[in-house]
Amino acid sequence: MEGAKSCLLCCQTCVGNGVGNEHDKSNPLALDNLLSVGTISVDVQDSHLHCAHRHASDTWHPVPSRQLSVYAEDDVFCKLSFLTEHQFLRATCCLGTSQRVLYIRIYLIPTDLPIVQKSLRHRSEAVLKEGHRHLQALLPSIVQDQRSWNADELPSMSQPQNYFLPRDIDNRTMAEIYSDLPSLVSSTITVRQEIRGLRSVLYEYQRQSVAVMIEKELSNQPVQDPLYIPISDMHGERFYFQPSTLTAARECPTVARCKGGILCEELGTGKTVMILGLILATVDQLSQPEESLLDYRPVMSPLAYRTFPADEYLNARRRAGMHKSSTLDVTRVPSLVEILLHRIRTWGDKVDVRSHEEQLEASNLWQLLQANTPFYHHYPVKSPIPALGPSRTRDRVSKYPRVMYLTAATLVVVPVNLLGQWDREILKHCHSTLRYLVIRQTTQIPSAKALASDYDLIIMTDSRFRRESVKNKVAHLHKLKPCTCAPFPGSRVPNCCCPSDPDVSPLFQIRWKRLVIDEGHTSGNTAATLNYFVRQLSIERKWIVTGTPTSNILGLSLGRKQDDDIENDSTVDSTYSLSIPATTDCSTSDTSSISDGGAENIARVWGTYDYVNLRKLGTMISDFLAVPQFHSDLKLFGSHVSAPLCDHRGPRVGAVKVLSQVMEMVMVRHRIEDIEEEVVLPPMRHTPIYMDLDAYAVKSYNAMQASIAINAIDSQREGQDYIFHPRNAKNLQIAMDNLSQGMFWSASDILFNVDQIRHEAPKFLARATEAQVSNDDMALLEQALAHAEAAAKDPLWRAMQQHEDVPFRVTGIDTAVFEAWTRGRLKDRSRVDNLMHASRLCDLRALVRSRPLMNLDRLVEEGKALDLNERARCEKKAAQVHDVTNALQMKKMVSEVKDELEVMKEKEKVYQTEDVPETDIDGFVRRKLGHHAAPSSSNLLSSSPLSRTCVGPSLSTKLNFIISEVLNHSEKEKFLIFSNSPLTLAHIAEALSFIEIKYLRYTTDVSPPLREQCVMTFESSDTFRVFLMELKLGARGLNLTSASRVIFCEPVWHPDVEAQAIKRAHRIGQTKPITGNSS
């Protein structure tokens, strides 16, 4: 071996005779069979080392096992002694020429070493724990250097050393690791450019993704264990190292492949059409019985089960107690037609039936084929292995088998707001040959047999899916007697009409070929009902579809134009400061750094935010997808992936590589640069907008902050009275929501408690003085009390708190008319500004337009009558003015949507039957239907007593910005406006009504069917220019490419939600640059 030189530790006897040399290569622990990973150098200049009279096969001595307590190097010897004794490694040593340095060669014992691998894997927990601790200390100091390996003294000016475990720090965030994943290409599956049944032609990257998904579903080849990383020994030979356990193997272990994964292509790149392509490319493939080591489960059809004499059917009948049934007809040999009816249904895609469907229907064989649904018997066999845990196969043994229907259908579960979009996407991309069923909230689910036979695709909402999880009395299925229904006339195929159990969902009686969860990142929630239900169902292949697998992976890169490349061309008032910050990575917000000396050695520590996202990813992999390796040990992802990454000193060596390999194993995606070779999206700019609050809004905001400050000081930031106490989390969230609402506009009928604060101000000051609070706290308290005092003394501020609506400043209006038309105490004579709400301004404008010459006295009377009627409506409905106004807005929108749908339908007819110029069709159709056009200005309006009245900005600067943007751009561009607050959207709706811009709403108070109509109307009609969307409903999944401007009414603290919302417009099909603003 290398390094066969005279050792300075050797005595004369050893040098002369070679005493004790190890040459037994048959020994499994011989050095030739181990992994030579490098050397450790130990300073031994003052030690008394003696010859052991033994040499290893590399001619070096075994490492001294004695412990000299006075020397620091003994700690190394202690560790090596323990690790050698328990067969973690072997070590040999040689003294350097200076007799000051002892060189120790380290040989790792691979866990897959023949003969001894069983003993290596069955060490006690205590030995493994202690061994891991010693390895963690030793392995980072192992050097891979040929001079050290040969015990040659290093020169004084040492060169940079190569270490066994690389010391390069990988500070990539989870989002960066995700972005660096390679684009996957299938090595065995090729998807043709045209998929039968798919109307659209897929891009190349989409076909590649479909091919990779098919390969993952169909391949039974094991894959390399992602928990091992490749690494080289001293001689350049590759072996595999597991960072979490610090063990090595000569060959990378393999694990079972997962039949499914996460389709996480970039937002807006066509994931829905990829799933449709996957479904159609495998449309005739049949699911197979759930694997069982304890039970034989042959695939049968009703015809074969009842009539075929083969042993497997005879045994199935006998086991089910059906072998003596009078309904059996096993005396006749099956005819060729009967054999074909059986084989066609059980062979799946091996037989092309669809191209002969018309002929089969003409010969009356199609009905028999559909009725001959393949199935298998599921018996509740009790497992003899207790360690397997709870399972569907370990229920109490019952009398009859559970009939499980095999199917070629795919079950797709979507959020309720995407149900209509999936319906539209199918009509857009697929031919009518795709048989699909949309199950809505009130749809009666067909029988299990019909679901399995009659459809290729079943779509249902996640809420309906969860409703089905309640009908889970699966044990009842074992009490259902086998079918004895009579056959179809002229055949032996049973015409089954057996009733199903109402306590069991039909979903439990099907062995599903595939389950797809759209926007499936919710499956990362450990408490999700979805995951529990999925575990109960029998599913062969599972897919999660999402552009943001975790909240720190944004999926915003495609087509994104750097903000600093775009000049600020905003035309709004200079009051709105458009500052463009540098791009930051959200995942670093919860992290810190540690240093080992020098900036190049600073390691990023993964914090709580990263850990939460790792846990979500782990739940998707272990629980929902049930990747075999991780599903068999639900703690494995945490111990082998999350824990090494979230070490308090920074990620351990190889931990980032392991995460990358795990993600690559389950994720199907393409790098942005590969997608952009085919798809080029318009640029997208997202800009934060900074603005000052109106003076009146400032008073409200300061009043809210004053309450929080007084609470903190008065409670001395202790106990349950303190709003930031953990038990006050709900109240704190309400306070934060109120502050956020106040940034747009907020009113309080209790005046934000300023009167109470003002009354108890002396008590607050006295308690603060008695508690001897700090000078800063005393100054803060005095400032808070001053703000409350200022608000309480302002009569106009108090008046506007009685109504939730945003007031607008009005000038040039007659005083009497103003006081008759404005609400409440806004007409107070001490007012500084004339303030009116948008709804009243709309009513006044409508009156003046209809009767422009109405005199002032009559206008005053009309205003007073309107005020009385409004009060009466509020009293009758026991509601506030704002609620009544909101209801009227909703009623008006519903009417407008229905009218617009009627107009669009009539336009289609006119295109085909009438000879009308295209530019005149819209007006022609609206006149024909009796729809009134937008009111035109009258020459008489200039003679109106209110002709000089002007409406200025509102008291909400955010609303003013939105109105300004809409007025400037709505003629050529459409808007998506997102907010977490329905109240904010209602304020914007009132303002849009006032400036006469048509809008639609997508909020919780709009029924799901109407929301679907609104999406379709917004995309297909030029009438509606603004879509007001509640963030939690409209941020995900919708295709709204007719819009090119996106406004967020408040900061979005979840970057993935914000990214998803922007991508409603910035996706394939968009032709205009996207402008996003957050205020």
PDB file of C-alpha atoms in Angstrom, residues 686-920:
ATOM      1  CA  HIS A 686     -44.374  45.991  -8.845  1.00  0.00           C
ATOM      2  CA  THR A 687     -43.948  49.246  -6.957  1.00  0.00           C
ATOM      3  CA  PRO A 688     -44.759  50.233  -3.368  1.00  0.00           C
ATOM      4  CA  ILE A 689     -46.587  53.548  -3.056  1.00  0.00           C
ATOM      5  CA  TYR A 690     -45.799  55.794  -0.108  1.00  0.00           C
ATOM      6  CA  MET A 691     -48.287  58.494   0.844  1.00  0.00           C
ATOM      7  CA  ASP A 692     -49.341  60.659   3.777  1.00  0.00           C
ATOM      8  CA  LEU A 693     -52.666  60.273   5.536  1.00  0.00           C
ATOM      9  CA  ASP A 694     -55.263  63.026   5.408  1.00  0.00           C
ATOM     10  CA  ALA A 695     -55.333  65.151   8.578  1.00  0.00           C
ATOM     11  CA  TYR A 696     -58.655  63.640   9.700  1.00  0.00           C
ATOM     12  CA  ALA A 697     -57.443  60.106   9.019  1.00  0.00           C
ATOM     13  CA  VAL A 698     -54.316  60.924  11.023  1.00  0.00           C
ATOM     14  CA  LYS A 699     -56.477  61.796  14.021  1.00  0.00           C
ATOM     15  CA  SER A 700     -58.236  58.423  13.809  1.00  0.00           C
ATOM     16  CA  TYR A 701     -54.975  56.541  13.386  1.00  0.00           C
ATOM     17  CA  ASN A 702     -53.333  58.377  16.289  1.00  0.00           C
ATOM     18  CA  ALA A 703     -56.366  57.692  18.456  1.00  0.00           C
ATOM     19  CA  MET A 704     -55.971  53.962  17.808  1.00  0.00           C
ATOM     20  CA  GLN A 705     -52.241  54.104  18.505  1.00  0.00           C
ATOM     21  CA  ALA A 706     -52.911  56.105  21.686  1.00  0.00           C
ATOM     22  CA  SER A 707     -55.049  53.273  23.058  1.00  0.00           C
ATOM     23  CA  ILE A 708     -52.261  50.741  22.430  1.00  0.00           C
ATOM     24  CA  ALA A 709     -49.589  52.977  23.965  1.00  0.00           C
ATOM     25  CA  ILE A 710     -51.692  53.702  27.066  1.00  0.00           C
ATOM     26  CA  ASN A 711     -52.420  49.996  27.493  1.00  0.00           C
ATOM     27  CA  ALA A 712     -48.698  49.150  27.360  1.00  0.00           C
ATOM     28  CA  ILE A 713     -47.687  51.793  29.899  1.00  0.00           C
ATOM     29  CA  ASP A 714     -50.638  51.346  32.236  1.00  0.00           C
ATOM     30  CA  SER A 715     -50.183  47.536  32.361  1.00  0.00           C
ATOM     31  CA  GLN A 716     -46.401  47.980  32.678  1.00  0.00           C
ATOM     32  CA  ARG A 717     -46.244  45.497  29.779  1.00  0.00           C
ATOM     33  CA  GLU A 718     -47.100  42.615  32.091  1.00  0.00           C
ATOM     34  CA  GLY A 719     -50.057  40.351  32.813  1.00  0.00           C
ATOM     35  CA  GLN A 720     -53.183  39.631  30.831  1.00  0.00           C
ATOM     36  CA  ASP A 721     -54.166  43.299  30.726  1.00  0.00           C
ATOM     37  CA  TYR A 722     -51.264  43.882  28.333  1.00  0.00           C
ATOM     38  CA  ILE A 723     -52.570  43.568  24.775  1.00  0.00           C
ATOM     39  CA  PHE A 724     -49.367  41.836  23.630  1.00  0.00           C
ATOM     40  CA  HIS A 725     -49.788  39.077  26.224  1.00  0.00           C
ATOM     41  CA  PRO A 726     -49.976  35.660  24.500  1.00  0.00           C
ATOM     42  CA  ARG A 727     -53.543  35.128  25.703  1.00  0.00           C
ATOM     43  CA  ASN A 728     -54.626  38.334  23.968  1.00  0.00           C
ATOM     44  CA  ALA A 729     -53.552  37.163  20.504  1.00  0.00           C
ATOM     45  CA  LYS A 730     -57.097  37.444  19.153  1.00  0.00           C
ATOM     46  CA  ASN A 731     -57.610  40.967  20.498  1.00  0.00           C
ATOM     47  CA  LEU A 732     -54.174  41.978  19.231  1.00  0.00           C
ATOM     48  CA  GLN A 733     -55.050  40.732  15.749  1.00  0.00           C
ATOM     49  CA  ILE A 734     -58.252  42.782  15.840  1.00  0.00           C
ATOM     50  CA  ALA A 735     -56.245  45.845  16.852  1.00  0.00           C
ATOM     51  CA  MET A 736     -53.772  45.303  14.008  1.00  0.00           C
ATOM     52  CA  ASP A 737     -56.621  44.839  11.528  1.00  0.00           C
ATOM     53  CA  ASN A 738     -58.181  48.069  12.746  1.00  0.00           C
ATOM     54  CA  LEU A 739     -54.866  49.893  12.291  1.00  0.00           C
ATOM     55  CA  SER A 740     -54.569  48.514   8.778  1.00  0.00           C
ATOM     56  CA  GLN A 741     -58.147  49.558   8.016  1.00  0.00           C
ATOM     57  CA  GLY A 742     -57.374  52.986   9.434  1.00  0.00           C
ATOM     58  CA  MET A 743     -54.645  53.450   6.852  1.00  0.00           C
ATOM     59  CA  PHE A 744     -57.398  53.361   4.216  1.00  0.00           C
ATOM     60  CA  TRP A 745     -60.341  54.754   6.144  1.00  0.00           C
ATOM     61  CA  SER A 746     -61.936  53.829   9.415  1.00  0.00           C
ATOM     62  CA  ALA A 747     -64.785  55.228  11.517  1.00  0.00           C
ATOM     63  CA  SER A 748     -65.817  54.265  15.019  1.00  0.00           C
ATOM     64  CA  ASP A 749     -69.207  54.809  16.599  1.00  0.00           C
ATOM     65  CA  ILE A 750     -67.438  54.824  20.015  1.00  0.00           C
ATOM     66  CA  LEU A 751     -64.928  57.394  18.741  1.00  0.00           C
ATOM     67  CA  PHE A 752     -61.978  55.029  19.321  1.00  0.00           C
ATOM     68  CA  ASN A 753     -62.552  55.488  23.072  1.00  0.00           C
ATOM     69  CA  VAL A 754     -61.110  59.021  23.017  1.00  0.00           C
ATOM     70  CA  ASP A 755     -63.800  60.298  25.416  1.00  0.00           C
ATOM     71  CA  GLN A 756     -62.993  57.586  27.927  1.00  0.00           C
ATOM     72  CA  ILE A 757     -59.260  58.210  27.567  1.00  0.00           C
ATOM     73  CA  ARG A 758     -59.804  61.928  28.013  1.00  0.00           C
ATOM     74  CA  HIS A 759     -61.924  61.338  31.135  1.00  0.00           C
ATOM     75  CA  GLU A 760     -59.423  58.958  32.737  1.00  0.00           C
ATOM     76  CA  ALA A 761     -56.286  60.867  31.736  1.00  0.00           C
ATOM     77  CA  PRO A 762     -55.498  62.008  35.318  1.00  0.00           C
ATOM     78  CA  LYS A 763     -55.702  58.393  36.529  1.00  0.00           C
ATOM     79  CA  PHE A 764     -53.330  57.209  33.810  1.00  0.00           C
ATOM     80  CA  LEU A 765     -50.834  59.897  34.705  1.00  0.00           C
ATOM     81  CA  ALA A 766     -51.125  59.177  38.429  1.00  0.00           C
ATOM     82  CA  ARG A 767     -50.564  55.432  38.003  1.00  0.00           C
ATOM     83  CA  ALA A 768     -47.604  56.052  35.719  1.00  0.00           C
ATOM     84  CA  THR A 769     -46.049  58.408  38.255  1.00  0.00           C
ATOM     85  CA  GLU A 770     -46.637  55.943  41.087  1.00  0.00           C
ATOM     86  CA  ALA A 771     -45.068  53.122  39.044  1.00  0.00           C
ATOM     87  CA  GLN A 772     -42.066  55.365  38.304  1.00  0.00           C
ATOM     88  CA  VAL A 773     -42.154  54.616  34.598  1.00  0.00           C
ATOM     89  CA  SER A 774     -39.223  55.718  32.477  1.00  0.00           C
ATOM     90  CA  ASN A 775     -39.001  59.206  31.035  1.00  0.00           C
ATOM     91  CA  ASP A 776     -39.586  57.800  27.555  1.00  0.00           C
ATOM     92  CA  ASP A 777     -42.758  56.044  28.679  1.00  0.00           C
ATOM     93  CA  MET A 778     -44.013  59.167  30.452  1.00  0.00           C
ATOM     94  CA  ALA A 779     -43.403  61.225  27.323  1.00  0.00           C
ATOM     95  CA  LEU A 780     -45.199  58.592  25.227  1.00  0.00           C
ATOM     96  CA  LEU A 781     -48.156  58.597  27.625  1.00  0.00           C
ATOM     97  CA  GLU A 782     -48.459  62.376  27.512  1.00  0.00           C
ATOM     98  CA  GLN A 783     -48.276  62.305  23.719  1.00  0.00           C
ATOM     99  CA  ALA A 784     -51.005  59.626  23.533  1.00  0.00           C
ATOM    100  CA  LEU A 785     -53.284  61.623  25.843  1.00  0.00           C
ATOM    101  CA  ALA A 786     -52.690  64.737  23.750  1.00  0.00           C
ATOM    102  CA  HIS A 787     -53.735  62.937  20.563  1.00  0.00           C
ATOM    103  CA  ALA A 788     -56.899  61.621  22.207  1.00  0.00           C
ATOM    104  CA  GLU A 789     -57.682  65.142  23.495  1.00  0.00           C
ATOM    105  CA  ALA A 790     -57.196  66.682  20.040  1.00  0.00           C
ATOM    106  CA  ALA A 791     -59.543  64.187  18.400  1.00  0.00           C
ATOM    107  CA  ALA A 792     -62.193  64.485  21.108  1.00  0.00           C
ATOM    108  CA  LYS A 793     -62.342  68.292  20.717  1.00  0.00           C
ATOM    109  CA  ASP A 794     -62.795  68.270  16.914  1.00  0.00           C
ATOM    110  CA  PRO A 795     -66.574  68.411  16.184  1.00  0.00           C
ATOM    111  CA  LEU A 796     -66.207  67.577  12.468  1.00  0.00           C
ATOM    112  CA  TRP A 797     -64.006  64.532  13.232  1.00  0.00           C
ATOM    113  CA  ARG A 798     -66.614  63.371  15.746  1.00  0.00           C
ATOM    114  CA  ALA A 799     -69.367  63.847  13.184  1.00  0.00           C
ATOM    115  CA  MET A 800     -67.713  61.720  10.526  1.00  0.00           C
ATOM    116  CA  GLN A 801     -67.318  58.793  12.959  1.00  0.00           C
ATOM    117  CA  GLN A 802     -71.074  58.163  12.853  1.00  0.00           C
ATOM    118  CA  HIS A 803     -70.901  56.861   9.265  1.00  0.00           C
ATOM    119  CA  GLU A 804     -68.489  54.272   7.837  1.00  0.00           C
ATOM    120  CA  ASP A 805     -68.458  55.781   4.340  1.00  0.00           C
ATOM    121  CA  VAL A 806     -65.527  57.891   3.151  1.00  0.00           C
ATOM    122  CA  PRO A 807     -66.431  61.601   2.925  1.00  0.00           C
ATOM    123  CA  PHE A 808     -65.490  63.730  -0.102  1.00  0.00           C
ATOM    124  CA  ARG A 809     -64.708  67.441   0.011  1.00  0.00           C
ATOM    125  CA  VAL A 810     -67.267  69.493  -1.905  1.00  0.00           C
ATOM    126  CA  THR A 811     -66.908  73.142  -2.950  1.00  0.00           C
ATOM    127  CA  GLY A 812     -69.142  75.629  -4.727  1.00  0.00           C
ATOM    128  CA  ILE A 813     -72.365  74.117  -3.412  1.00  0.00           C
ATOM    129  CA  ASP A 814     -75.232  76.127  -1.959  1.00  0.00           C
ATOM    130  CA  THR A 815     -75.207  75.939   1.849  1.00  0.00           C
ATOM    131  CA  ALA A 816     -78.874  74.989   2.202  1.00  0.00           C
ATOM    132  CA  VAL A 817     -78.585  72.284  -0.434  1.00  0.00           C
ATOM    133  CA  PHE A 818     -75.450  70.915   1.193  1.00  0.00           C
ATOM    134  CA  GLU A 819     -77.031  70.744   4.644  1.00  0.00           C
ATOM    135  CA  ALA A 820     -80.088  68.982   3.220  1.00  0.00           C
ATOM    136  CA  TRP A 821     -78.092  66.384   1.310  1.00  0.00           C
ATOM    137  CA  THR A 822     -75.193  65.545   3.615  1.00  0.00           C
ATOM    138  CA  ARG A 823     -75.592  63.104   6.493  1.00  0.00           C
ATOM    139  CA  GLY A 824     -75.826  63.653  10.238  1.00  0.00           C
ATOM    140  CA  ARG A 825     -73.670  66.233  11.913  1.00  0.00           C
ATOM    141  CA  LEU A 826     -71.479  66.778   8.885  1.00  0.00           C
ATOM    142  CA  LYS A 827     -73.815  69.743   8.313  1.00  0.00           C
ATOM    143  CA  ASP A 828     -72.717  71.308  11.613  1.00  0.00           C
ATOM    144  CA  ARG A 829     -72.319  75.079  11.176  1.00  0.00           C
ATOM    145  CA  SER A 830     -68.878  75.022  12.817  1.00  0.00           C
ATOM    146  CA  ARG A 831     -67.519  72.801  10.044  1.00  0.00           C
ATOM    147  CA  VAL A 832     -64.252  73.654   8.320  1.00  0.00           C
ATOM    148  CA  ASP A 833     -65.001  71.606   5.162  1.00  0.00           C
ATOM    149  CA  ASN A 834     -68.144  70.639   3.313  1.00  0.00           C
ATOM    150  CA  LEU A 835     -68.068  66.812   3.388  1.00  0.00           C
ATOM    151  CA  MET A 836     -70.465  64.455   1.625  1.00  0.00           C
ATOM    152  CA  HIS A 837     -70.485  60.694   1.066  1.00  0.00           C
ATOM    153  CA  ALA A 838     -70.209  59.196  -2.418  1.00  0.00           C
ATOM    154  CA  SER A 839     -73.656  57.588  -2.323  1.00  0.00           C
ATOM    155  CA  ARG A 840     -75.324  60.943  -1.589  1.00  0.00           C
ATOM    156  CA  LEU A 841     -73.289  62.608  -4.319  1.00  0.00           C
ATOM    157  CA  CYS A 842     -74.484  59.950  -6.780  1.00  0.00           C
ATOM    158  CA  ASP A 843     -78.113  60.522  -5.780  1.00  0.00           C
ATOM    159  CA  LEU A 844     -77.751  64.299  -6.089  1.00  0.00           C
ATOM    160  CA  ARG A 845     -76.086  64.004  -9.508  1.00  0.00           C
ATOM    161  CA  ALA A 846     -78.808  61.668 -10.793  1.00  0.00           C
ATOM    162  CA  LEU A 847     -81.487  64.124  -9.672  1.00  0.00           C
ATOM    163  CA  VAL A 848     -79.779  67.109 -11.312  1.00  0.00           C
ATOM    164  CA  ARG A 849     -79.228  65.191 -14.542  1.00  0.00           C
ATOM    165  CA  SER A 850     -82.872  64.212 -14.737  1.00  0.00           C
ATOM    166  CA  ARG A 851     -84.157  67.660 -13.769  1.00  0.00           C
ATOM    167  CA  PRO A 852     -81.337  70.157 -14.404  1.00  0.00           C
ATOM    168  CA  LEU A 853     -83.487  73.272 -13.893  1.00  0.00           C
ATOM    169  CA  MET A 854     -84.815  72.280 -10.463  1.00  0.00           C
ATOM    170  CA  ASN A 855     -84.558  75.299  -8.146  1.00  0.00           C
ATOM    171  CA  LEU A 856     -82.707  75.401  -4.849  1.00  0.00           C
ATOM    172  CA  ASP A 857     -85.795  75.100  -2.662  1.00  0.00           C
ATOM    173  CA  ARG A 858     -86.910  71.990  -4.467  1.00  0.00           C
ATOM    174  CA  LEU A 859     -83.416  70.530  -4.229  1.00  0.00           C
ATOM    175  CA  VAL A 860     -83.477  71.111  -0.472  1.00  0.00           C
ATOM    176  CA  GLU A 861     -86.846  69.350  -0.157  1.00  0.00           C
ATOM    177  CA  GLU A 862     -85.638  66.362  -2.179  1.00  0.00           C
ATOM    178  CA  GLY A 863     -82.533  66.070   0.017  1.00  0.00           C
ATOM    179  CA  LYS A 864     -84.548  66.098   3.222  1.00  0.00           C
ATOM    180  CA  ALA A 865     -86.973  63.505   1.834  1.00  0.00           C
ATOM    181  CA  LEU A 866     -84.076  61.263   0.830  1.00  0.00           C
ATOM    182  CA  ASP A 867     -82.612  61.543   4.320  1.00  0.00           C
ATOM    183  CA  LEU A 868     -85.929  60.523   5.933  1.00  0.00           C
ATOM    184  CA  ASN A 869     -86.352  57.561   3.578  1.00  0.00           C
ATOM    185  CA  GLU A 870     -82.832  56.345   4.268  1.00  0.00           C
ATOM    186  CA  ARG A 871     -83.368  56.492   8.026  1.00  0.00           C
ATOM    187  CA  ALA A 872     -86.617  54.599   7.662  1.00  0.00           C
ATOM    188  CA  ARG A 873     -84.947  51.830   5.631  1.00  0.00           C
ATOM    189  CA  CYS A 874     -82.176  51.515   8.204  1.00  0.00           C
ATOM    190  CA  GLU A 875     -84.644  51.284  11.082  1.00  0.00           C
ATOM    191  CA  LYS A 876     -86.756  48.727   9.229  1.00  0.00           C
ATOM    192  CA  LYS A 877     -83.750  46.501   8.518  1.00  0.00           C
ATOM    193  CA  ALA A 878     -82.029  47.259  11.830  1.00  0.00           C
ATOM    194  CA  ALA A 879     -78.903  48.081   9.830  1.00  0.00           C
ATOM    195  CA  GLN A 880     -76.442  50.903   9.437  1.00  0.00           C
ATOM    196  CA  VAL A 881     -76.473  53.213   6.446  1.00  0.00           C
ATOM    197  CA  HIS A 882     -73.369  51.550   5.062  1.00  0.00           C
ATOM    198  CA  ASP A 883     -74.987  48.091   5.132  1.00  0.00           C
ATOM    199  CA  VAL A 884     -78.014  49.338   3.222  1.00  0.00           C
ATOM    200  CA  THR A 885     -75.776  51.079   0.691  1.00  0.00           C
ATOM    201  CA  ASN A 886     -73.690  47.932   0.268  1.00  0.00           C
ATOM    202  CA  ALA A 887     -76.801  45.844  -0.353  1.00  0.00           C
ATOM    203  CA  LEU A 888     -77.945  48.290  -3.015  1.00  0.00           C
ATOM    204  CA  GLN A 889     -74.507  48.124  -4.660  1.00  0.00           C
ATOM    205  CA  MET A 890     -74.690  44.340  -4.740  1.00  0.00           C
ATOM    206  CA  LYS A 891     -78.181  44.349  -6.207  1.00  0.00           C
ATOM    207  CA  LYS A 892     -77.104  46.798  -8.878  1.00  0.00           C
ATOM    208  CA  MET A 893     -74.037  44.704  -9.769  1.00  0.00           C
ATOM    209  CA  VAL A 894     -76.104  41.511 -10.110  1.00  0.00           C
ATOM    210  CA  SER A 895     -78.475  43.315 -12.451  1.00  0.00           C
ATOM    211  CA  GLU A 896     -75.601  44.699 -14.516  1.00  0.00           C
ATOM    212  CA  VAL A 897     -73.947  41.276 -14.823  1.00  0.00           C
ATOM    213  CA  LYS A 898     -77.183  39.691 -16.025  1.00  0.00           C
ATOM    214  CA  ASP A 899     -77.688  42.510 -18.520  1.00  0.00           C
ATOM    215  CA  GLU A 900     -74.131  42.141 -19.804  1.00  0.00           C
ATOM    216  CA  LEU A 901     -74.465  38.373 -20.226  1.00  0.00           C
ATOM    217  CA  GLU A 902     -77.670  39.001 -22.175  1.00  0.00           C
ATOM    218  CA  VAL A 903     -75.861  41.546 -24.348  1.00  0.00           C
ATOM    219  CA  MET A 904     -72.981  39.132 -25.100  1.00  0.00           C
ATOM    220  CA  LYS A 905     -75.378  36.337 -26.078  1.00  0.00           C
ATOM    221  CA  GLU A 906     -77.318  38.696 -28.350  1.00  0.00           C
ATOM    222  CA  LYS A 907     -74.069  39.916 -29.957  1.00  0.00           C
ATOM    223  CA  GLU A 908     -73.273  36.355 -31.017  1.00  0.00           C
ATOM    224  CA  LYS A 909     -76.635  36.147 -32.750  1.00  0.00           C
ATOM    225  CA  VAL A 910     -76.217  39.552 -34.413  1.00  0.00           C
ATOM    226  CA  TYR A 911     -72.774  38.591 -35.754  1.00  0.00           C
ATOM    227  CA  GLN A 912     -74.385  35.659 -37.580  1.00  0.00           C
ATOM    228  CA  THR A 913     -77.747  37.106 -38.664  1.00  0.00           C
ATOM    229  CA  GLU A 914     -77.547  40.907 -38.957  1.00  0.00           C
ATOM    230  CA  ASP A 915     -75.561  43.035 -41.373  1.00  0.00           C
ATOM    231  CA  VAL A 916     -74.323  45.598 -38.838  1.00  0.00           C
ATOM    232  CA  PRO A 917     -70.856  47.215 -38.887  1.00  0.00           C
ATOM    233  CA  GLU A 918     -68.666  45.749 -36.151  1.00  0.00           C
ATOM    234  CA  THR A 919     -68.120  49.153 -34.555  1.00  0.00           C
ATOM    235  CA  ASP A 920     -71.892  49.664 -34.191  1.00  0.00           C
TER     236      ASP A 920
END
